[in-house]
Structures are given as C-alpha cells and as structure tokens.
Amino acid sequence: MNEDCTRVRYQVDAGVATITLQRPEAMNAFNAALRNELLAQIRRAEEDGDVRVVVLTGGAKAFSVGADLKEPYNPPHETVEGLIIEEYKPILDAIAGSSKPYVAAVQGPAAGIGMSLAMNCDLMLMAEEAYLYAAFAPIGLVPDGGATWHLVRAMGYKRAYQTIIEGSKIPAAECLALGLANQVIKSEGFLATVLAYAKGLAERAPLALRYSKQLARSAMCATLETCILDEAALQNITITSRDSREAVQAFFQKRPPVFEGR
C-alpha cells in the first residue's frame, strides 16, 4: 500500500510502515506542513493493524537538517517554546509512547531537531557517510526535542556538553561506538537493507516487541526494584499469551512461529 501526502509518504509492506519525509528542496527542514503531516502519518501507523514496525526516513539526501529557519513566526503572540511543545513534542511523544518499534533510517545528515527525532526512535541505522549534527550553539541556540537527554545518557555529561557547545558533528561510526546507532550500513542498497532488517523485526512476537520497548524506555529512569516489578507484571501477560504458546509449539515442531499479536 502506497499513499503520498504533500510532504510525507506512507507505505506498508510485510508488516513494515515506511514513513518518508519528502521536502528534498529544503533537505527535509521542518516547516508547519511537514510537522503536521508527519504527526498524522505516525498516528496512522499506530492505528494500522497491519503495521508491526515503523521505519522513519528522509531519503538519500538528508534525514532532516532540523527546523526551517526561514519559516516565520509571530512574537509575542507566538513563541518558540509554544511551537516546540505544541507541534514537535506530540511527534516525539507519539514515537516514544507507541506500542510499535520505530527505526530511524539515517542516510544523510540529521541535524538540530532532526537529530533529536532520529535519536528518539527506538533503533537507528545509519549509512557510512551519515552523521548527527548538534547544530544549536553555532547559531546561538540550545538543544531541543530531547537532544540533551539522549546525548548525556549516551556520552556522559562532559562529552555531551562539549558536543553541544562546540556544535559537533558525530559521524556514523562514532554513533555506533556510543550506542546512538545500532548499525552502520553501506550507502549502496541502504534502504533495502534497512527494510529487510525491519521486516525481520516484524516477524517477531508483537507483544514481546511492545512490552520490551515499554520496559526499556521506563528503565532509563526507573529504580531496579521498579524495573523488576514491571518485568514481572509484563512477563505474566506474555507467558500466558497465544503467541508464547505458539512459539513453544513451533520450537518443538522445528518450524517458524506464526505470531498474531495476542
């Protein structure tokens, strides 16, 4: 299934929804139209019962270079704070709170809020020449979209602060070493490789994907005691599921399991 909006393409194949930012003339810089359409397609993927995994990409030229600095806003009636909270935060929250894993496919630069968006996904696959770019301090700004949260947890305070204030680019290989990226892939056939990976995920037990995401997200800020209790509660759900019984039967019958998500 394919459907093109003005600025965002939505495609579904074998349980994988691919959401593609399509503003190449601006290297996928975010304006109001792109923000609104992206949120709509993310919500669509969440409601789509055929979708088990979501790939978010910007195509070969760029993932996104961040906010469109040419887009006007109208102070004092409109503030950047309000814009971030009302238009960017719902996108980031929808991804973090989704029951489905999101894979960021970063083939070019991911800068500014584009970097924040990529880091907010559950997994990140990068092309060899791709990079993250903390493009805030060079234009007199501070990070937004949760970039500080992600960088400090990956790099530690001192390196993250240095990256932020120096406006550093983080090459794909370094992202992999830091744990910001999961794989670095050759540019030739990049998206095909990403989609093959995503389709492999889509064949896994949906409840295990969903609750593992929930546990990993909450563990970032939870105590060990809370994590153990949360794991116990969700293990009780998964072990009594039809998918778990199917996986056990498939193991003994030496065949691939067929999961239904229940």
mmCIF file of C-alpha atoms in Angstrom:
data_model
loop_
_atom_site.group_PDB
_atom_site.id
_atom_site.type_symbol
_atom_site.label_atom_id
_atom_site.label_comp_id
_atom_site.label_asym_id
_atom_site.label_seq_id
_atom_site.Cartn_x
_atom_site.Cartn_y
_atom_site.Cartn_z
ATOM 1 C CA MET A 1 0.000 0.000 0.000
ATOM 2 C CA ASN A 2 1.294 3.445 -1.008
ATOM 3 C CA GLU A 3 -0.079 6.870 -0.253
ATOM 4 C CA ASP A 4 1.656 10.180 -0.822
ATOM 5 C CA CYS A 5 0.789 13.331 1.067
ATOM 6 C CA THR A 6 2.302 16.634 0.062
ATOM 7 C CA ARG A 7 5.369 16.216 2.248
ATOM 8 C CA VAL A 8 5.213 12.721 3.752
ATOM 9 C CA ARG A 9 4.910 9.335 2.070
ATOM 10 C CA TYR A 10 3.306 6.370 3.836
ATOM 11 C CA GLN A 11 3.937 2.823 2.561
ATOM 12 C CA VAL A 12 3.209 -0.573 4.103
ATOM 13 C CA ASP A 13 4.844 -3.845 3.096
ATOM 14 C CA ALA A 14 5.090 -7.095 5.055
ATOM 15 C CA GLY A 15 4.135 -5.511 8.365
ATOM 16 C CA VAL A 16 6.505 -2.555 7.979
ATOM 17 C CA ALA A 17 5.286 1.011 7.518
ATOM 18 C CA THR A 18 7.833 3.310 5.893
ATOM 19 C CA ILE A 19 7.262 6.991 6.616
ATOM 20 C CA THR A 20 9.384 9.149 4.324
ATOM 21 C CA LEU A 21 9.924 12.879 4.752
ATOM 22 C CA GLN A 22 9.653 14.464 1.310
ATOM 23 C CA ARG A 23 10.917 18.012 1.324
ATOM 24 C CA PRO A 24 14.169 17.478 -0.566
ATOM 25 C CA GLU A 25 14.485 21.084 -1.755
ATOM 26 C CA ALA A 26 14.989 22.058 1.910
ATOM 27 C CA MET A 27 16.770 18.839 2.975
ATOM 28 C CA ASN A 28 13.654 17.942 4.942
ATOM 29 C CA ALA A 29 13.810 21.030 7.143
ATOM 30 C CA PHE A 30 10.687 21.156 9.272
ATOM 31 C CA ASN A 31 8.015 23.705 8.500
ATOM 32 C CA ALA A 32 4.424 23.622 9.759
ATOM 33 C CA ALA A 33 3.201 21.441 6.871
ATOM 34 C CA LEU A 34 5.901 18.821 7.413
ATOM 35 C CA ARG A 35 5.328 18.723 11.172
ATOM 36 C CA ASN A 36 1.578 18.313 10.777
ATOM 37 C CA GLU A 37 1.789 15.654 8.084
ATOM 38 C CA LEU A 38 4.433 13.656 9.937
ATOM 39 C CA LEU A 39 2.311 13.535 13.089
ATOM 40 C CA ALA A 40 -0.714 12.446 11.055
ATOM 41 C CA GLN A 41 1.211 9.582 9.448
ATOM 42 C CA ILE A 42 2.694 8.463 12.776
ATOM 43 C CA ARG A 43 -0.819 8.297 14.214
ATOM 44 C CA ARG A 44 -1.920 6.397 11.141
ATOM 45 C CA ALA A 45 0.824 3.814 11.640
ATOM 46 C CA GLU A 46 -0.189 3.383 15.264
ATOM 47 C CA GLU A 47 -3.803 2.698 14.248
ATOM 48 C CA ASP A 48 -2.889 0.448 11.308
ATOM 49 C CA GLY A 49 -3.404 -3.140 12.408
ATOM 50 C CA ASP A 50 -1.207 -4.417 9.572
ATOM 51 C CA VAL A 51 1.809 -2.491 10.882
ATOM 52 C CA ARG A 52 4.180 -4.038 13.395
ATOM 53 C CA VAL A 53 7.316 -1.935 12.775
ATOM 54 C CA VAL A 54 7.756 1.630 11.525
ATOM 55 C CA VAL A 55 10.742 2.923 9.533
ATOM 56 C CA LEU A 56 11.238 6.692 9.544
ATOM 57 C CA THR A 57 13.494 8.070 6.827
ATOM 58 C CA GLY A 58 14.238 11.191 4.830
ATOM 59 C CA GLY A 59 15.654 9.568 1.722
ATOM 60 C CA ALA A 60 19.194 9.622 0.404
ATOM 61 C CA LYS A 61 19.911 13.363 0.577
ATOM 62 C CA ALA A 62 19.181 14.023 4.247
ATOM 63 C CA PHE A 63 17.226 12.643 7.162
ATOM 64 C CA SER A 64 16.392 16.204 8.254
ATOM 65 C CA VAL A 65 18.528 19.285 8.793
ATOM 66 C CA GLY A 66 16.224 20.492 11.563
ATOM 67 C CA ALA A 67 13.804 23.387 11.822
ATOM 68 C CA ASP A 68 13.290 25.584 8.789
ATOM 69 C CA LEU A 69 14.936 28.832 9.864
ATOM 70 C CA LYS A 70 13.163 30.626 7.021
ATOM 71 C CA GLU A 71 9.741 29.829 8.475
ATOM 72 C CA PRO A 72 8.361 32.964 10.114
ATOM 73 C CA TYR A 73 6.640 33.053 13.465
ATOM 74 C CA ASN A 74 4.859 35.941 15.113
ATOM 75 C CA PRO A 75 6.209 37.025 18.512
ATOM 76 C CA PRO A 76 4.941 37.926 21.048
ATOM 77 C CA HIS A 77 1.701 36.164 20.066
ATOM 78 C CA GLU A 78 3.575 33.000 19.134
ATOM 79 C CA THR A 79 6.699 31.720 20.889
ATOM 80 C CA VAL A 80 9.242 29.066 20.004
ATOM 81 C CA GLU A 81 8.511 27.435 23.356
ATOM 82 C CA GLY A 82 4.872 27.058 22.379
ATOM 83 C CA LEU A 83 5.841 25.769 18.936
ATOM 84 C CA ILE A 84 8.098 23.069 20.409
ATOM 85 C CA ILE A 85 5.505 21.969 22.960
ATOM 86 C CA GLU A 86 2.508 22.084 20.629
ATOM 87 C CA GLU A 87 3.973 20.815 17.346
ATOM 88 C CA TYR A 88 7.246 18.930 17.943
ATOM 89 C CA LYS A 89 6.582 17.311 21.314
ATOM 90 C CA PRO A 90 3.464 15.438 20.121
ATOM 91 C CA ILE A 91 5.581 13.825 17.369
ATOM 92 C CA LEU A 92 8.298 12.796 19.808
ATOM 93 C CA ASP A 93 5.770 11.591 22.392
ATOM 94 C CA ALA A 94 3.882 9.564 19.792
ATOM 95 C CA ILE A 95 7.047 7.688 18.827
ATOM 96 C CA ALA A 96 8.197 7.109 22.403
ATOM 97 C CA GLY A 97 4.738 6.054 23.528
ATOM 98 C CA SER A 98 3.917 3.899 20.512
ATOM 99 C CA SER A 99 3.385 0.196 21.031
ATOM 100 C CA LYS A 100 5.474 -0.413 17.896
ATOM 101 C CA PRO A 101 9.245 -0.129 17.398
ATOM 102 C CA TYR A 102 10.454 2.821 15.311
ATOM 103 C CA VAL A 103 13.612 2.511 13.221
ATOM 104 C CA ALA A 104 15.345 5.714 12.132
ATOM 105 C CA ALA A 105 16.993 5.194 8.731
ATOM 106 C CA VAL A 106 19.601 7.962 8.541
ATOM 107 C CA GLN A 107 21.288 8.150 5.155
ATOM 108 C CA GLY A 108 22.432 11.788 5.264
ATOM 109 C CA PRO A 109 22.728 14.466 7.950
ATOM 110 C CA ALA A 110 20.354 14.529 10.895
ATOM 111 C CA ALA A 111 20.780 17.972 12.431
ATOM 112 C CA GLY A 112 19.062 20.044 15.095
ATOM 113 C CA ILE A 113 15.542 18.807 15.780
ATOM 114 C CA GLY A 114 16.168 16.252 13.008
ATOM 115 C CA MET A 115 18.908 14.765 15.194
ATOM 116 C CA SER A 116 16.524 14.759 18.155
ATOM 117 C CA LEU A 117 13.897 12.964 16.087
ATOM 118 C CA ALA A 118 16.346 10.284 14.944
ATOM 119 C CA MET A 119 17.662 9.695 18.474
ATOM 120 C CA ASN A 120 14.100 9.463 19.785
ATOM 121 C CA CYS A 121 13.412 6.404 17.643
ATOM 122 C CA ASP A 122 13.896 3.006 19.271
ATOM 123 C CA LEU A 123 16.592 1.925 16.825
ATOM 124 C CA MET A 124 18.844 3.831 14.433
ATOM 125 C CA LEU A 125 20.515 2.508 11.303
ATOM 126 C CA MET A 126 22.949 4.864 9.586
ATOM 127 C CA ALA A 127 24.732 4.995 6.240
ATOM 128 C CA GLU A 128 28.514 5.162 6.413
ATOM 129 C CA GLU A 129 28.664 8.864 5.484
ATOM 130 C CA ALA A 130 25.676 9.901 7.628
ATOM 131 C CA TYR A 131 26.119 11.940 10.782
ATOM 132 C CA LEU A 132 24.306 13.607 13.631
ATOM 133 C CA TYR A 133 24.900 17.324 13.977
ATOM 134 C CA ALA A 134 24.265 19.310 17.139
ATOM 135 C CA ALA A 135 23.511 22.443 15.120
ATOM 136 C CA PHE A 136 22.325 24.587 18.003
ATOM 137 C CA ALA A 137 25.164 26.542 19.610
ATOM 138 C CA PRO A 138 26.633 27.635 16.233
ATOM 139 C CA ILE A 139 23.503 29.743 15.716
ATOM 140 C CA GLY A 140 23.235 30.817 19.351
ATOM 141 C CA LEU A 141 20.663 28.256 20.464
ATOM 142 C CA VAL A 142 20.350 25.439 22.987
ATOM 143 C CA PRO A 143 19.326 21.842 22.158
ATOM 144 C CA ASP A 144 15.652 20.981 21.897
ATOM 145 C CA GLY A 145 13.444 17.993 21.206
ATOM 146 C CA GLY A 146 15.122 15.952 23.967
ATOM 147 C CA ALA A 147 18.599 16.092 22.392
ATOM 148 C CA THR A 148 20.252 16.860 25.727
ATOM 149 C CA TRP A 149 18.583 13.848 27.366
ATOM 150 C CA HIS A 150 19.782 11.454 24.682
ATOM 151 C CA LEU A 151 23.310 12.851 24.357
ATOM 152 C CA VAL A 152 24.040 12.908 28.092
ATOM 153 C CA ARG A 153 22.881 9.309 28.509
ATOM 154 C CA ALA A 154 24.958 8.111 25.574
ATOM 155 C CA MET A 155 28.094 10.214 26.031
ATOM 156 C CA GLY A 156 28.164 11.246 29.689
ATOM 157 C CA TYR A 157 27.905 14.833 30.887
ATOM 158 C CA LYS A 158 31.304 16.200 29.861
ATOM 159 C CA ARG A 159 31.390 14.817 26.323
ATOM 160 C CA ALA A 160 27.748 15.672 25.723
ATOM 161 C CA TYR A 161 28.255 19.242 26.931
ATOM 162 C CA GLN A 162 31.319 19.569 24.718
ATOM 163 C CA THR A 163 29.400 18.238 21.710
ATOM 164 C CA ILE A 164 26.578 20.706 22.360
ATOM 165 C CA ILE A 165 28.620 23.870 22.892
ATOM 166 C CA GLU A 166 31.039 23.119 20.070
ATOM 167 C CA GLY A 167 28.231 22.241 17.678
ATOM 168 C CA SER A 168 29.934 18.993 16.770
ATOM 169 C CA LYS A 169 29.104 16.508 14.061
ATOM 170 C CA ILE A 170 29.001 12.887 15.242
ATOM 171 C CA PRO A 171 29.947 10.535 12.375
ATOM 172 C CA ALA A 172 28.082 7.264 11.942
ATOM 173 C CA ALA A 173 30.985 5.147 13.208
ATOM 174 C CA GLU A 174 31.160 7.190 16.411
ATOM 175 C CA CYS A 175 27.383 6.987 16.818
ATOM 176 C CA LEU A 176 27.717 3.207 16.641
ATOM 177 C CA ALA A 177 30.500 3.180 19.246
ATOM 178 C CA LEU A 178 28.454 5.405 21.575
ATOM 179 C CA GLY A 179 25.327 3.303 21.282
ATOM 180 C CA LEU A 180 23.386 6.029 19.489
ATOM 181 C CA ALA A 181 23.241 3.869 16.348
ATOM 182 C CA ASN A 182 22.606 0.138 16.053
ATOM 183 C CA GLN A 183 24.183 -0.487 12.652
ATOM 184 C CA VAL A 184 26.271 1.336 10.063
ATOM 185 C CA ILE A 185 25.400 0.269 6.527
ATOM 186 C CA LYS A 186 26.900 0.912 3.099
ATOM 187 C CA SER A 187 25.052 3.565 1.106
ATOM 188 C CA GLU A 188 24.501 1.272 -1.862
ATOM 189 C CA GLY A 189 21.272 -0.576 -1.159
ATOM 190 C CA PHE A 190 20.880 1.245 2.167
ATOM 191 C CA LEU A 191 17.104 1.409 2.332
ATOM 192 C CA ALA A 192 16.684 -2.152 1.096
ATOM 193 C CA THR A 193 18.952 -3.335 3.909
ATOM 194 C CA VAL A 194 17.005 -1.300 6.458
ATOM 195 C CA LEU A 195 13.681 -2.663 5.228
ATOM 196 C CA ALA A 196 14.965 -6.237 5.330
ATOM 197 C CA TYR A 197 16.015 -5.664 8.931
ATOM 198 C CA ALA A 198 12.634 -4.119 9.784
ATOM 199 C CA LYS A 199 10.740 -6.988 8.156
ATOM 200 C CA GLY A 200 12.748 -9.399 10.298
ATOM 201 C CA LEU A 201 11.591 -7.487 13.375
ATOM 202 C CA ALA A 202 8.010 -7.568 12.135
ATOM 203 C CA GLU A 203 8.144 -11.376 12.148
ATOM 204 C CA ARG A 204 8.879 -11.417 15.876
ATOM 205 C CA ALA A 205 6.226 -11.670 18.592
ATOM 206 C CA PRO A 206 4.391 -8.312 18.665
ATOM 207 C CA LEU A 207 3.713 -8.470 22.413
ATOM 208 C CA ALA A 208 7.399 -9.096 23.117
ATOM 209 C CA LEU A 209 8.353 -6.135 20.910
ATOM 210 C CA ARG A 210 5.747 -3.912 22.554
ATOM 211 C CA TYR A 211 6.464 -4.723 26.173
ATOM 212 C CA SER A 212 10.241 -4.872 25.731
ATOM 213 C CA LYS A 213 10.052 -1.325 24.374
ATOM 214 C CA GLN A 214 7.919 -0.262 27.316
ATOM 215 C CA LEU A 215 10.343 -1.802 29.803
ATOM 216 C CA ALA A 216 13.479 -0.409 28.149
ATOM 217 C CA ARG A 217 12.003 3.101 27.956
ATOM 218 C CA SER A 218 10.919 3.096 31.588
ATOM 219 C CA ALA A 219 14.189 1.533 32.778
ATOM 220 C CA MET A 220 16.048 4.684 31.690
ATOM 221 C CA CYS A 221 14.595 6.490 34.704
ATOM 222 C CA ALA A 222 13.338 3.670 36.978
ATOM 223 C CA THR A 223 14.897 2.079 40.037
ATOM 224 C CA LEU A 224 15.998 -1.565 39.933
ATOM 225 C CA GLU A 225 13.132 -2.503 42.252
ATOM 226 C CA THR A 226 10.580 -0.848 39.992
ATOM 227 C CA CYS A 227 12.089 -2.483 36.917
ATOM 228 C CA ILE A 228 11.870 -5.961 38.478
ATOM 229 C CA LEU A 229 8.218 -5.396 39.390
ATOM 230 C CA ASP A 230 7.371 -4.061 35.924
ATOM 231 C CA GLU A 231 9.101 -7.001 34.259
ATOM 232 C CA ALA A 232 7.192 -9.466 36.436
ATOM 233 C CA ALA A 233 3.828 -7.917 35.557
ATOM 234 C CA LEU A 234 4.506 -7.873 31.824
ATOM 235 C CA GLN A 235 6.047 -11.342 31.852
ATOM 236 C CA ASN A 236 2.766 -12.566 33.295
ATOM 237 C CA ILE A 237 0.980 -11.125 30.257
ATOM 238 C CA THR A 238 3.381 -12.526 27.657
ATOM 239 C CA ILE A 239 3.773 -16.019 29.099
ATOM 240 C CA THR A 240 0.013 -16.532 29.064
ATOM 241 C CA SER A 241 -0.387 -15.206 25.513
ATOM 242 C CA ARG A 242 -1.294 -17.258 22.445
ATOM 243 C CA ASP A 243 1.921 -16.095 20.806
ATOM 244 C CA SER A 244 4.024 -17.570 23.593
ATOM 245 C CA ARG A 245 2.238 -20.920 23.295
ATOM 246 C CA GLU A 246 2.719 -20.783 19.526
ATOM 247 C CA ALA A 247 6.448 -20.097 19.933
ATOM 248 C CA VAL A 248 6.884 -23.088 22.241
ATOM 249 C CA GLN A 249 4.967 -25.375 19.884
ATOM 250 C CA ALA A 250 6.958 -24.111 16.896
ATOM 251 C CA PHE A 251 10.214 -24.777 18.753
ATOM 252 C CA PHE A 252 9.345 -28.419 19.401
ATOM 253 C CA GLN A 253 7.900 -28.871 15.908
ATOM 254 C CA LYS A 254 11.031 -27.313 14.388
ATOM 255 C CA ARG A 255 9.134 -24.708 12.330
ATOM 256 C CA PRO A 256 8.974 -20.910 12.255
ATOM 257 C CA PRO A 257 6.332 -19.490 14.621
ATOM 258 C CA VAL A 258 3.362 -17.560 13.286
ATOM 259 C CA PHE A 259 2.514 -14.693 15.639
ATOM 260 C CA GLU A 260 -0.852 -12.991 15.907
ATOM 261 C CA GLY A 261 -0.105 -10.324 18.499
ATOM 262 C CA ARG A 262 -2.197 -11.839 21.269
#
